[in-house]
XYZ file of C-alpha atoms in Angstrom:
787
model
C -24.176 33.133 -1.918
C -20.358 32.255 -2.165
C -19.526 35.884 -0.556
C -21.924 35.109 2.523
C -20.440 31.651 2.765
C -17.158 33.425 2.840
C -17.956 35.839 5.228
C -19.392 33.061 7.518
C -15.946 31.344 7.266
C -14.046 34.513 8.109
C -16.066 35.199 11.023
C -15.735 31.637 12.497
C -11.946 31.999 11.687
C -11.757 35.242 13.426
C -14.170 34.225 16.503
C -12.287 30.944 17.089
C -8.699 31.416 15.836
C -6.977 31.412 18.986
C -8.627 28.050 20.334
C -7.737 26.768 16.962
C -4.033 27.305 17.215
C -4.044 26.376 20.854
C -5.689 23.085 20.100
C -3.106 22.599 17.006
C 0.053 23.478 19.492
C -1.510 21.140 21.889
C -2.068 18.060 19.909
C 1.591 18.583 18.252
C 3.107 18.985 21.662
C 1.262 15.665 22.776
C 2.314 13.637 19.606
C 5.992 14.945 19.808
C 6.124 14.008 23.703
C 4.674 10.362 22.728
C 7.206 9.988 19.886
C 10.171 10.923 22.144
C 8.757 8.576 24.969
C 7.635 5.784 22.456
C 4.016 6.084 23.479
C 0.920 5.853 21.507
C 2.286 2.983 19.387
C 3.818 5.834 17.428
C 7.309 3.596 16.659
C 5.117 1.015 15.197
C 3.140 3.169 13.458
C 5.951 4.751 11.893
C 7.607 1.542 10.839
C 4.367 0.423 9.133
C 3.984 3.698 7.090
C 7.433 4.157 6.242
C 7.650 0.526 4.905
C 4.485 0.934 2.907
C 5.701 4.490 1.375
C 9.113 3.080 0.649
C 7.839 -0.011 -1.224
C 5.414 2.169 -3.116
C 7.291 5.234 -3.919
C 10.778 3.929 -4.343
C 10.746 1.189 -6.329
C 12.810 1.599 -9.359
C 12.747 -0.459 -12.687
C 15.841 -2.062 -14.200
C 18.685 -4.016 -12.606
C 22.071 -2.507 -11.471
C 24.635 -1.985 -13.810
C 27.521 -2.058 -11.302
C 26.821 -4.846 -9.090
C 26.238 -8.535 -9.657
C 25.341 -11.092 -6.786
C 27.088 -14.126 -6.915
C 24.241 -16.625 -5.310
C 25.129 -19.533 -2.902
C 21.515 -20.934 -3.763
C 19.959 -23.999 -3.291
C 20.606 -25.453 -6.824
C 24.183 -24.471 -6.541
C 24.657 -26.549 -2.976
C 22.642 -29.624 -4.904
C 25.221 -29.459 -7.952
C 27.989 -29.246 -5.723
C 26.885 -32.296 -3.538
C 25.711 -34.256 -6.422
C 29.076 -33.902 -8.503
C 31.700 -36.453 -7.384
C 34.653 -34.369 -7.888
C 33.144 -31.309 -6.372
C 32.099 -33.370 -3.489
C 35.519 -34.956 -3.020
C 37.262 -31.551 -3.366
C 35.088 -29.290 -1.590
C 32.978 -31.355 0.876
C 29.595 -30.214 2.002
C 28.574 -26.588 2.852
C 30.568 -24.647 3.929
C 32.709 -25.708 1.492
C 36.585 -25.926 1.825
C 38.350 -22.572 0.849
C 40.060 -23.867 -2.183
C 36.747 -23.722 -3.869
C 36.486 -20.304 -3.461
C 40.011 -20.163 -4.859
C 38.540 -21.347 -8.115
C 35.904 -18.843 -7.972
C 38.336 -16.055 -7.653
C 40.092 -17.255 -10.418
C 37.147 -17.537 -12.871
C 36.226 -13.929 -11.414
C 39.330 -12.654 -12.548
C 39.269 -14.493 -15.869
C 35.561 -13.001 -16.673
C 37.106 -9.456 -15.690
C 35.211 -9.022 -12.540
C 35.962 -5.583 -11.168
C 36.161 -6.500 -7.357
C 34.700 -8.963 -5.070
C 33.029 -8.512 -1.862
C 32.185 -11.739 0.352
C 29.333 -11.294 2.619
C 30.703 -13.755 5.169
C 33.641 -14.040 7.695
C 36.555 -16.620 7.713
C 37.654 -16.367 10.855
C 38.047 -20.307 11.526
C 40.952 -22.114 9.977
C 39.944 -24.998 7.913
C 40.996 -28.624 9.045
C 43.026 -28.691 5.903
C 45.389 -25.522 6.254
C 46.142 -25.995 2.871
C 42.839 -24.888 1.780
C 43.239 -21.524 3.447
C 46.281 -20.747 1.791
C 44.939 -21.944 -1.667
C 42.402 -19.192 -1.267
C 44.923 -16.566 -0.127
C 47.293 -17.738 -3.028
C 44.511 -17.275 -5.504
C 43.654 -13.585 -4.300
C 47.348 -12.746 -4.253
C 48.244 -14.195 -7.692
C 44.844 -12.674 -9.469
C 45.331 -9.512 -7.752
C 41.569 -9.730 -7.377
C 40.615 -6.663 -5.139
C 38.974 -9.051 -2.371
C 36.874 -7.503 0.796
C 35.837 -9.836 3.344
C 33.429 -9.457 6.234
C 34.079 -9.691 10.075
C 32.236 -10.010 13.051
C 32.168 -8.970 16.679
C 31.664 -11.265 20.022
C 31.713 -10.438 23.559
C 34.545 -13.211 24.712
C 37.179 -11.642 22.000
C 39.820 -9.854 23.686
C 39.938 -6.014 22.673
C 42.767 -5.007 19.908
C 45.672 -2.553 21.488
C 44.474 1.201 20.324
C 46.436 1.879 17.322
C 46.194 4.795 14.618
C 44.836 3.153 11.842
C 46.115 4.352 8.342
C 44.541 3.598 5.061
C 45.969 3.523 1.824
C 43.515 3.300 -0.963
C 44.014 0.406 -3.330
C 43.583 1.044 -6.947
C 41.275 -1.395 -8.081
C 43.128 -2.571 -11.457
C 42.129 -5.414 -13.485
C 43.032 -8.574 -12.106
C 44.616 -11.660 -13.702
C 43.291 -15.103 -14.138
C 45.695 -17.967 -12.802
C 47.545 -20.215 -15.585
C 45.452 -23.174 -16.718
C 46.216 -26.567 -14.829
C 46.100 -30.165 -16.022
C 42.499 -31.399 -16.790
C 41.173 -32.911 -13.515
C 44.097 -31.824 -11.386
C 43.139 -29.749 -8.351
C 45.516 -27.076 -7.072
C 44.896 -27.835 -3.360
C 47.032 -31.175 -3.351
C 50.603 -29.557 -4.873
C 49.886 -26.463 -2.584
C 49.648 -29.013 0.370
C 52.764 -30.642 -0.660
C 54.602 -27.268 -0.262
C 53.281 -26.697 3.125
C 54.326 -29.815 4.361
C 58.013 -28.393 4.070
C 56.884 -24.837 5.913
C 55.236 -23.728 8.840
C 51.643 -23.600 8.719
C 50.834 -20.238 8.161
C 47.312 -20.056 9.436
C 49.029 -21.568 13.098
C 51.720 -18.709 12.932
C 51.555 -16.095 15.492
C 49.986 -12.615 14.622
C 50.773 -9.332 16.209
C 48.006 -7.890 17.723
C 49.205 -4.456 17.000
C 49.592 -5.307 13.407
C 46.132 -7.206 12.706
C 44.464 -4.079 14.632
C 46.318 -1.861 12.063
C 45.018 -3.847 9.038
C 41.470 -4.166 10.359
C 40.985 -0.890 12.149
C 39.916 2.397 9.411
C 40.662 6.160 10.147
C 37.410 7.645 10.970
C 37.159 11.419 11.763
C 34.393 11.917 13.790
C 34.599 15.827 14.568
C 33.238 15.205 18.142
C 30.600 12.618 17.255
C 30.744 9.418 19.098
C 30.811 6.391 17.221
C 28.424 3.453 17.967
C 29.811 0.789 20.232
C 29.757 -2.722 18.993
C 27.583 -4.333 21.711
C 25.820 -7.791 22.204
C 22.410 -8.445 24.003
C 22.257 -11.761 25.324
C 19.230 -11.206 27.171
C 16.538 -8.300 26.695
C 18.113 -4.994 28.513
C 21.117 -6.036 29.208
C 24.071 -5.308 26.553
C 27.553 -6.099 26.652
C 30.316 -4.907 24.696
C 31.827 -6.991 21.895
C 35.265 -6.898 20.327
C 36.486 -7.847 16.726
C 37.052 -11.595 15.563
C 40.226 -11.333 13.546
C 39.835 -13.125 10.090
C 42.621 -15.803 9.268
C 45.751 -14.501 9.274
C 46.734 -15.956 6.028
C 44.215 -13.720 4.544
C 45.195 -10.439 6.317
C 47.929 -9.395 3.727
C 45.883 -10.397 0.794
C 42.511 -8.701 1.348
C 41.934 -5.333 -0.177
C 39.842 -4.615 3.150
C 37.591 -5.940 5.937
C 34.270 -4.621 7.125
C 31.626 -5.444 9.857
C 28.656 -7.289 8.414
C 26.473 -6.290 11.386
C 22.610 -6.997 10.346
C 21.574 -3.863 12.279
C 18.051 -4.626 12.668
C 15.124 -2.219 13.971
C 13.467 -3.440 16.979
C 10.835 -5.413 14.768
C 13.833 -7.382 13.409
C 13.323 -5.343 10.050
C 16.779 -3.927 8.157
C 15.974 -0.422 7.281
C 19.036 1.446 8.061
C 22.874 1.431 8.407
C 25.842 2.732 10.184
C 29.137 3.219 8.579
C 31.627 2.860 11.267
C 31.522 1.501 14.736
C 33.984 1.403 17.854
C 34.957 -1.522 20.179
C 35.478 1.160 22.650
C 39.296 1.323 21.584
C 39.353 1.533 17.571
C 36.868 2.385 14.918
C 35.902 -0.144 12.247
C 34.003 0.329 8.966
C 31.316 -1.680 7.438
C 31.892 -4.118 4.715
C 30.509 -2.078 1.701
C 32.552 1.114 3.172
C 35.852 -0.916 2.900
C 35.344 -1.291 -0.589
C 33.989 1.816 -1.600
C 36.950 3.424 0.187
C 39.453 1.990 -2.194
C 36.991 2.920 -4.952
C 36.679 6.807 -4.180
C 40.281 6.857 -3.064
C 39.576 7.496 0.471
C 42.380 7.731 3.099
C 39.755 8.172 6.026
C 35.727 8.200 6.681
C 34.752 11.723 7.932
C 31.767 12.866 9.615
C 30.710 16.371 9.844
C 27.242 17.342 11.036
C 24.890 15.609 8.627
C 27.336 15.014 5.941
C 29.617 12.126 5.672
C 32.940 12.437 3.339
C 34.422 9.121 1.734
C 37.299 10.310 -0.429
C 35.649 11.945 -3.611
C 32.266 11.278 -2.469
C 29.796 13.334 0.057
C 26.728 11.691 1.344
C 24.018 13.144 3.517
C 23.603 11.130 6.739
C 21.235 11.483 9.607
C 22.174 13.468 12.694
C 23.527 10.244 14.550
C 25.722 9.319 11.431
C 23.412 6.383 10.191
C 21.247 6.519 6.651
C 18.136 4.679 5.860
C 18.768 2.340 2.750
C 17.331 2.956 -0.576
C 16.489 -0.648 -1.577
C 14.623 0.180 -4.863
C 13.222 -3.001 -4.903
C 13.780 -6.691 -3.738
C 17.279 -8.148 -4.319
C 15.842 -10.242 -7.395
C 14.402 -7.138 -8.977
C 17.501 -5.164 -8.873
C 20.549 -7.153 -9.232
C 21.429 -10.098 -11.620
C 22.055 -13.050 -9.949
C 24.682 -15.939 -11.139
C 24.695 -19.152 -9.222
C 28.118 -19.796 -7.782
C 27.976 -23.285 -9.544
C 27.838 -21.769 -12.764
C 31.503 -19.760 -12.142
C 32.697 -23.183 -10.765
C 31.548 -25.427 -13.654
C 33.185 -22.616 -15.874
C 36.205 -22.533 -14.209
C 36.393 -26.445 -14.498
C 35.824 -26.463 -18.263
C 38.429 -23.726 -18.837
C 41.120 -26.263 -16.889
C 39.927 -29.138 -19.373
C 40.336 -26.619 -22.524
C 36.515 -26.847 -22.988
C 35.493 -23.239 -22.760
C 31.987 -22.574 -22.211
C 29.809 -20.174 -24.143
C 31.727 -16.813 -23.131
C 28.146 -14.803 -23.209
C 26.715 -16.859 -19.888
C 29.315 -15.221 -17.423
C 29.825 -11.885 -19.549
C 27.482 -10.070 -16.984
C 30.310 -10.187 -14.519
C 32.707 -8.196 -16.684
C 33.705 -4.892 -15.124
C 31.189 -5.501 -11.903
C 31.467 -5.605 -8.327
C 30.719 -9.409 -7.580
C 29.262 -9.744 -4.174
C 28.935 -13.505 -2.802
C 26.421 -14.282 -0.337
C 23.898 -17.122 0.617
C 20.447 -17.324 -0.857
C 19.505 -20.681 0.090
C 17.107 -21.180 2.556
C 19.108 -23.864 4.409
C 21.743 -21.458 5.097
C 19.570 -19.934 7.759
C 20.569 -15.983 6.626
C 16.887 -15.049 5.962
C 16.265 -11.534 7.032
C 13.330 -9.043 6.987
C 13.248 -5.798 4.837
C 10.436 -3.209 3.892
C 10.282 -4.905 0.535
C 10.319 -8.962 1.637
C 9.411 -10.521 4.853
C 12.198 -12.927 4.417
C 14.961 -12.009 2.097
C 18.696 -13.141 2.271
C 20.821 -11.309 4.361
C 23.273 -10.001 1.562
C 20.326 -7.999 0.320
C 21.411 -5.403 2.834
C 25.066 -5.304 1.887
C 24.522 -5.167 -1.790
C 21.644 -2.149 -1.293
C 24.188 -0.355 1.165
C 27.099 -0.792 -1.913
C 24.534 -0.113 -4.182
C 23.677 3.349 -2.534
C 27.355 3.973 -1.892
C 27.838 3.732 -5.618
C 24.798 5.983 -6.742
C 25.886 8.605 -3.946
C 22.968 8.983 -2.112
C 20.924 7.092 1.035
C 17.469 8.196 2.399
C 18.012 10.549 5.351
C 15.586 11.357 8.288
C 14.771 15.240 8.196
C 15.576 17.102 11.324
C 12.926 16.596 14.057
C 12.017 19.951 14.267
C 10.972 19.585 10.424
C 8.610 16.791 11.578
C 7.311 18.518 14.354
C 6.668 21.483 11.955
C 4.924 19.298 9.744
C 2.617 17.864 12.497
C 1.853 21.574 13.754
C 0.970 22.257 10.231
C -1.051 19.374 9.899
C -2.967 20.087 13.248
C -3.571 23.594 12.736
C -5.022 22.636 9.152
C -7.326 20.153 10.702
C -8.551 22.461 13.400
C -9.174 25.357 11.202
C -10.899 22.939 8.497
C -13.295 20.983 10.990
C -14.205 24.357 13.331
C -14.768 26.677 10.322
C -16.776 24.287 8.020
C -18.418 22.371 10.728
C -19.862 19.441 8.630
C -20.282 16.069 10.384
C -19.509 14.072 7.186
C -16.274 15.913 6.932
C -15.252 15.436 10.421
C -15.626 11.640 9.583
C -13.927 11.751 6.085
C -11.142 13.819 7.633
C -10.342 11.613 10.573
C -10.184 8.762 8.026
C -7.976 10.554 5.523
C -5.341 11.937 7.824
C -3.265 8.917 7.769
C -3.450 8.652 4.054
C -2.646 12.427 3.555
C 0.411 12.170 5.738
C 1.381 8.833 3.973
C 1.157 10.618 0.561
C 3.320 13.522 1.599
C 5.933 11.046 3.065
C 5.936 9.076 -0.416
C 6.357 12.234 -2.176
C 9.344 13.299 -0.057
C 10.906 9.713 -0.557
C 10.531 9.776 -4.214
C 11.469 13.446 -5.020
C 13.887 13.945 -2.576
C 14.755 10.901 -0.798
C 14.203 12.218 2.633
C 12.004 11.069 5.302
C 10.001 13.190 7.244
C 8.255 11.286 10.255
C 4.935 10.064 9.531
C 3.314 8.825 12.900
C 4.072 12.147 14.569
C 2.374 14.307 12.261
C -0.267 11.621 11.914
C -1.180 11.782 15.640
C -1.043 15.747 15.917
C -3.527 15.862 12.929
C -5.784 12.925 14.418
C -5.621 14.708 18.016
C -6.084 18.086 16.533
C -9.047 16.889 14.497
C -10.699 14.868 17.350
C -10.313 18.205 19.671
C -11.995 20.017 16.660
C -14.836 17.699 16.456
C -15.330 17.741 20.278
C -15.267 21.324 19.914
C -17.818 21.309 17.242
C -20.196 19.248 19.339
C -19.522 21.565 22.299
C -20.455 24.713 20.139
C -23.494 22.692 18.938
C -24.887 22.167 22.214
C -24.097 25.623 23.338
C -25.944 26.797 20.172
C -28.887 24.500 21.011
C -28.952 26.048 24.393
C -28.994 29.550 23.001
C -31.725 29.081 20.522
C -34.081 27.244 23.182
C -33.536 30.740 25.083
C -33.506 32.621 21.940
C -36.707 31.613 20.180
C -38.716 30.583 22.819
C -40.604 33.752 22.797
C -40.545 33.530 18.860
C -41.358 29.971 17.835
C -43.523 27.119 19.234
C -41.818 25.023 21.555
C -42.270 22.103 19.684
C -40.714 23.350 16.611
C -37.819 24.339 18.435
C -37.062 20.769 20.005
C -37.947 19.431 16.580
C -35.192 21.582 15.211
C -32.732 20.729 17.619
C -33.496 17.045 17.664
C -33.049 16.806 13.786
C -29.689 18.705 13.809
C -31.153 21.260 11.906
C -29.421 24.486 13.883
C -29.695 27.624 12.221
C -26.278 28.887 11.412
C -26.400 32.112 13.903
C -23.944 33.791 11.865
C -25.917 33.934 8.655
C -26.918 31.858 6.005
C -28.778 32.199 2.591
C -31.991 30.387 2.217
C -35.354 30.693 0.367
C -37.956 31.725 2.781
C -41.537 33.631 3.074
C -41.567 36.957 4.928
C -44.990 37.942 6.411
C -45.732 41.429 7.048
C -49.205 43.038 8.698
C -50.490 46.306 9.823
C -53.606 47.706 11.339
C -55.186 49.998 8.693
C -55.626 53.322 9.726
C -53.716 53.025 12.993
C -53.141 56.506 13.629
C -56.671 57.022 13.775
C -57.182 53.699 15.832
C -54.495 55.115 18.533
C -56.257 58.435 18.429
C -59.125 57.036 19.758
C -57.120 56.252 22.765
C -55.569 59.541 23.329
C -56.892 60.180 26.940
C -56.344 56.628 27.882
C -52.925 55.417 26.659
C -52.943 52.607 28.965
C -55.985 51.128 27.335
C -54.032 51.373 23.875
C -51.407 49.467 25.128
C -53.786 46.615 26.555
C -55.703 46.495 23.139
C -52.592 46.350 21.184
C -51.235 43.719 23.332
C -54.489 41.693 22.831
C -54.336 42.279 19.148
C -50.618 41.332 18.747
C -51.174 38.087 20.895
C -54.045 36.774 18.709
C -52.003 37.427 15.553
C -48.765 36.150 16.931
C -50.576 33.034 18.138
C -52.088 32.212 14.572
C -48.684 32.822 13.133
C -46.946 30.288 15.553
C -49.423 27.640 15.087
C -48.372 27.453 11.372
C -44.761 27.275 12.584
C -43.748 30.707 11.904
C -40.943 32.492 13.649
C -41.706 35.933 14.898
C -39.121 38.326 13.942
C -40.077 41.852 15.477
C -42.986 44.233 16.610
C -42.783 47.476 14.835
C -45.558 49.235 16.566
C -48.849 47.530 15.442
C -46.743 45.779 12.585
C -45.675 42.201 12.694
C -43.035 40.814 10.909
C -42.668 36.826 10.707
C -40.313 34.476 9.024
C -41.498 30.989 7.376
C -38.927 28.448 6.498
C -36.294 29.720 8.873
C -34.665 28.883 11.280
C -36.656 25.755 10.758
C -36.365 24.794 7.408
C -39.815 23.755 6.049
C -39.931 22.941 2.709
C -43.800 24.233 2.692
C -42.973 27.595 4.015
C -44.937 29.566 1.553
C -48.316 27.425 2.283
C -47.667 27.767 5.899
C -47.552 31.551 5.557
C -50.814 31.852 3.559
C -52.192 29.332 6.204
C -51.016 31.704 8.879
C -52.335 35.067 6.873
C -55.859 33.568 6.629
C -55.758 32.627 10.347
C -54.752 36.058 11.046
C -57.655 37.378 9.336
C -60.189 34.855 11.161
C -58.739 35.625 14.567
C -58.700 39.403 13.606
C -62.548 39.206 12.865
C -63.413 37.563 16.102
C -61.224 40.334 17.533
C -63.191 43.024 15.866
C -66.604 41.366 17.182
C -65.295 41.536 20.722
C -64.171 45.327 20.252
C -67.766 46.191 19.198
C -69.321 44.512 22.114
C -67.115 46.933 24.203
C -67.399 49.847 21.894
C -64.098 49.679 21.015
C -62.820 51.044 17.604
C -62.559 48.743 14.685
C -59.610 47.000 13.399
C -58.471 45.872 9.896
C -55.326 44.303 9.330
C -53.686 44.421 6.044
C -51.003 41.584 4.886
C -48.056 41.556 2.599
C -46.402 37.951 1.662
C -43.424 37.589 -0.409
C -41.107 34.635 -1.072
C -37.402 34.954 -1.886
C -33.990 33.732 -1.142
C -32.854 35.841 1.780
C -29.766 36.109 3.979
C -31.038 35.254 7.667
C -29.147 35.506 10.822
C -28.361 37.176 13.922
C -27.922 40.955 13.022
C -27.218 43.846 15.377
C -24.539 45.173 17.449
C -22.334 43.715 20.096
C -25.086 45.372 22.516
C -28.134 44.320 21.014
C -28.555 41.992 18.032
C -31.414 39.821 16.641
C -32.275 36.617 14.387
C -33.898 38.310 11.102
C -33.713 38.454 7.577
C -32.527 40.717 4.920
C -32.598 41.360 1.271
C -34.933 42.968 -1.338
C -37.573 40.142 -0.995
C -38.119 41.509 2.466
C -38.660 45.115 1.164
C -40.979 43.823 -1.552
C -43.264 41.988 1.687
C -43.489 45.248 3.104
C -44.518 46.959 0.028
C -47.071 44.401 -0.782
C -48.825 45.127 2.799
C -48.994 48.673 1.935
C -50.154 48.186 -1.562
C -53.401 46.761 -0.014
C -54.681 50.359 0.444
C -54.631 50.984 -3.225
C -56.457 47.790 -4.399
C -58.823 47.529 -1.305
C -57.289 43.926 -0.394
C -56.478 42.657 2.898
C -53.563 39.972 1.790
C -51.494 40.347 -1.237
C -48.975 37.821 -2.058
C -45.963 38.131 -4.530
C -45.451 35.661 -7.336
C -42.864 33.383 -5.976
C -45.357 32.790 -3.302
C -48.146 31.938 -5.374
C -45.973 29.795 -7.692
C -45.083 27.546 -4.616
C -48.652 27.514 -2.798
C -50.886 27.743 -5.893
C -52.124 23.980 -5.391
C -53.168 24.836 -1.692
C -54.917 28.467 -2.114
C -57.550 30.615 -3.981
C -56.160 33.721 -5.194
C -57.113 36.547 -7.395
C -54.858 38.211 -9.863
C -54.753 41.916 -8.741
C -52.236 43.472 -11.266
C -48.897 43.873 -12.593
C -46.713 46.239 -10.276
C -43.445 47.711 -10.385
C -41.768 48.327 -7.242
C -39.776 51.576 -6.859
C -35.998 51.206 -7.981
C -36.800 48.058 -9.895
C -37.328 47.776 -13.633
C -39.139 44.374 -13.859
C -42.741 43.939 -13.374
C -44.310 41.221 -10.943
C -47.579 39.822 -10.821
C -49.325 40.328 -7.459
C -52.203 38.426 -6.098
C -54.878 38.543 -3.504
C -55.070 35.705 -1.128
C -58.762 34.640 -0.639
C -58.777 31.327 0.894
C -57.505 27.806 1.000
C -58.017 25.394 -1.773
C -61.945 24.562 -2.152
C -63.187 26.818 0.681
C -64.005 29.921 -1.556
C -67.995 30.922 -1.884
C -69.452 30.751 -4.979
C -70.430 33.954 -4.715
C -66.964 35.381 -4.326
C -65.447 33.067 -7.039
C -68.047 35.041 -9.525
C -66.684 38.137 -8.225
C -63.184 37.033 -9.069
C -64.004 35.854 -12.433
C -65.762 39.009 -13.308
C -62.349 40.815 -11.995
C -60.255 38.663 -14.342
C -62.469 39.539 -17.342
C -62.064 43.183 -16.738
C -58.287 43.122 -15.979
C -58.031 41.231 -19.204
C -59.686 44.122 -21.063
C -58.113 46.813 -18.871
C -54.957 45.614 -20.510
C -56.027 45.740 -23.882
C -56.730 49.647 -23.142
C -60.509 48.658 -23.683
C -61.251 50.768 -20.626
C -65.072 51.294 -21.362
C -65.799 47.722 -21.662
C -64.007 46.644 -18.569
C -65.729 49.623 -16.667
C -69.125 47.982 -17.466
C -68.391 44.529 -16.228
C -66.962 46.034 -13.187
C -69.744 48.334 -12.538
C -72.246 45.469 -12.899
C -70.393 43.096 -10.799
C -70.003 45.795 -7.865
C -73.593 46.271 -7.750
C -73.782 42.479 -6.821
C -70.914 42.632 -4.441
C -70.647 46.227 -3.126
C -68.129 45.325 -0.650
C -65.340 44.000 -2.788
C -62.446 46.414 -2.499
C -60.006 45.305 -5.688
C -63.515 45.550 -7.965
C -64.009 49.093 -6.664
C -60.417 50.271 -7.094
C -60.159 48.835 -10.849
C -63.363 50.347 -11.769
C -62.253 53.898 -10.742
C -58.939 53.420 -12.304
C -60.723 52.241 -15.797
C -62.956 55.430 -15.807
C -60.177 57.319 -15.142
C -58.273 56.031 -18.096
C -61.744 56.141 -20.204
C -61.750 59.616 -19.788
C -58.092 60.448 -19.954
C -56.179 57.738 -21.752
C -52.594 56.684 -20.855
C -49.938 57.377 -23.093
C -49.071 55.073 -26.260
C -46.199 53.494 -24.139
C -48.218 52.221 -21.254
C -47.631 48.714 -20.632
C -50.690 48.282 -18.094
C -47.945 48.022 -15.258
C -48.838 49.983 -11.951
C -45.921 51.382 -10.049
C -45.693 51.222 -6.462
C -44.551 54.094 -4.463
C -42.323 53.970 -1.462
C -44.733 55.013 0.940
């Protein structure tokens, strides 16, 4: 059965492969074109699938061992506001910069490795001394300090420069000496500045500023993205760098852009590493810090590779990369409230050292300062959270730089190839198996299949093949295959109407079509009942028409019409005529569960029709006709068989051969309808039979019981039942080798029913064995010759 099913699949694949491939190619082309043009909602679907796969498959356990977030959280805002000393010295948020001077001092004391400020400081304070206080703290502690910078369309561009970056060694910082308790550094420094020119007001050379802010980027022919601003949808204007406070320019380890870089839906998923204002190149803030960490003199792009000092990263074709968040900000990074660091600094100044372990998490770490409080209006969206502090992006990018990997998109052709493979698999799967349930399940399952594939790529390789394009290709190909299957089904229905109209009752054909029970014309295995009939002595019958062959054809046609009508009435399918022989199938192509009973009813109806025909023939002085019938039930392979020029719907298998042998065996037993054991087993509750014998078919070792079909259940006459009972009695004696006793029983009954052929046949055999006993190994089985 498995080999038959495999043959069917191979035939379908061979016959429709060109259509399957064409359908897959067309579906992939439509999907690829729609992706390029932004049609079919593919960009939105892509973002949804990517976000789901990213959060499900790339979520990592544990917190970073390299980065700590110094949080400007709501409790810190309240603690500064509610502390009279803090409120007097630092004001409300945004705090004066001498607060950050103390924070930098304390971070140096706690052994922080470097500080990255996710903020910009491009406006001078109302008290310039606080700006200098901050710059002085950075200078005196030696803290590697990296500050954000922004761009704006109203800012004039810097002149073009040849930027040079000398990597700064991230040496351990040194804390400032403790001051007198309660004394703030700002007033002393303010007095000093009263005697000098305000450094924040000092003119700054644009060329020198550009040299500090710009970063050498080697693009190897790739154009850097421009800094742009979109005041209204569709209108983009160039932006230029807003320079940070001049007092901070010589003190900071580096400056970098803090662009949000949202996708069209506003969510942060990817980052660029360098931008241009149309004149000079500038790097992002995490790159500015990583450049010193990796000893980089320049940032270099080459194909899908980015080099930064000692590190090499895979990037997308446009120089961007997708961020491997690994989880939410709160799951991935230790968070320290800025108020804790400020309190620790205050206690140390008063000589009241707090618990050392409270801030030990800062030692040797890169500290990223960013706002977490909702009131700071710095809430963005990432795949992991609908609203998360904007610092999440900067921290995640820095973490990816330190880990040496980002998520990168596969080349477009890989996604197209993925889509083509899925589309081809879909068309082959649905057009070979042709299961309506499978069509429905597969249509629902394509997106989950693509989702799992993308998830595995993200988890194992940190690569992102497109999901929406292959999903669209698979769905379009599946819809095409489903439509094609229904078209084939309609064609098959039309073919079945035409092909079976001469072999089956029209109502059965329509029932088969309406119930979607179309036969598999390319073959299938099922249990059916085969019917064979033949005219006894047809050679002698036809000899009588030797001088009038036209009459022979007319008589034979009348006979075949009567036999065929009786069989069609019971739901049979006429297989073929072989001269005077009729071959009929029950249970195929219509899958009748009672096919054995129908075949028996059809055989009895044929006998009744032939009896009437005999009477008609006698009245017209035509030769007499008798019909012998063989019926057998078995699992047979049914379908269209033949050549390219001629084929027909029929059945093949040993079961068909046995049905033919049973028809011929009637001659030896004097019976008219002989049925096989499986037919008897399925129909025994509906029929009356006589067990004739155990027979062995030529070429087979196993013996089978055969039966004579006599009537439908309850329609057997009492005289015939008595004959059957005596026959069974004699058959039992026969099998016990008591041939003489069996002969007596049979002879007595034959005198009462002289026309009973099986009684006469068994009597003759018993008499022969009584005179010449069979050999000792005789098992009571009769062998049927091939003839």
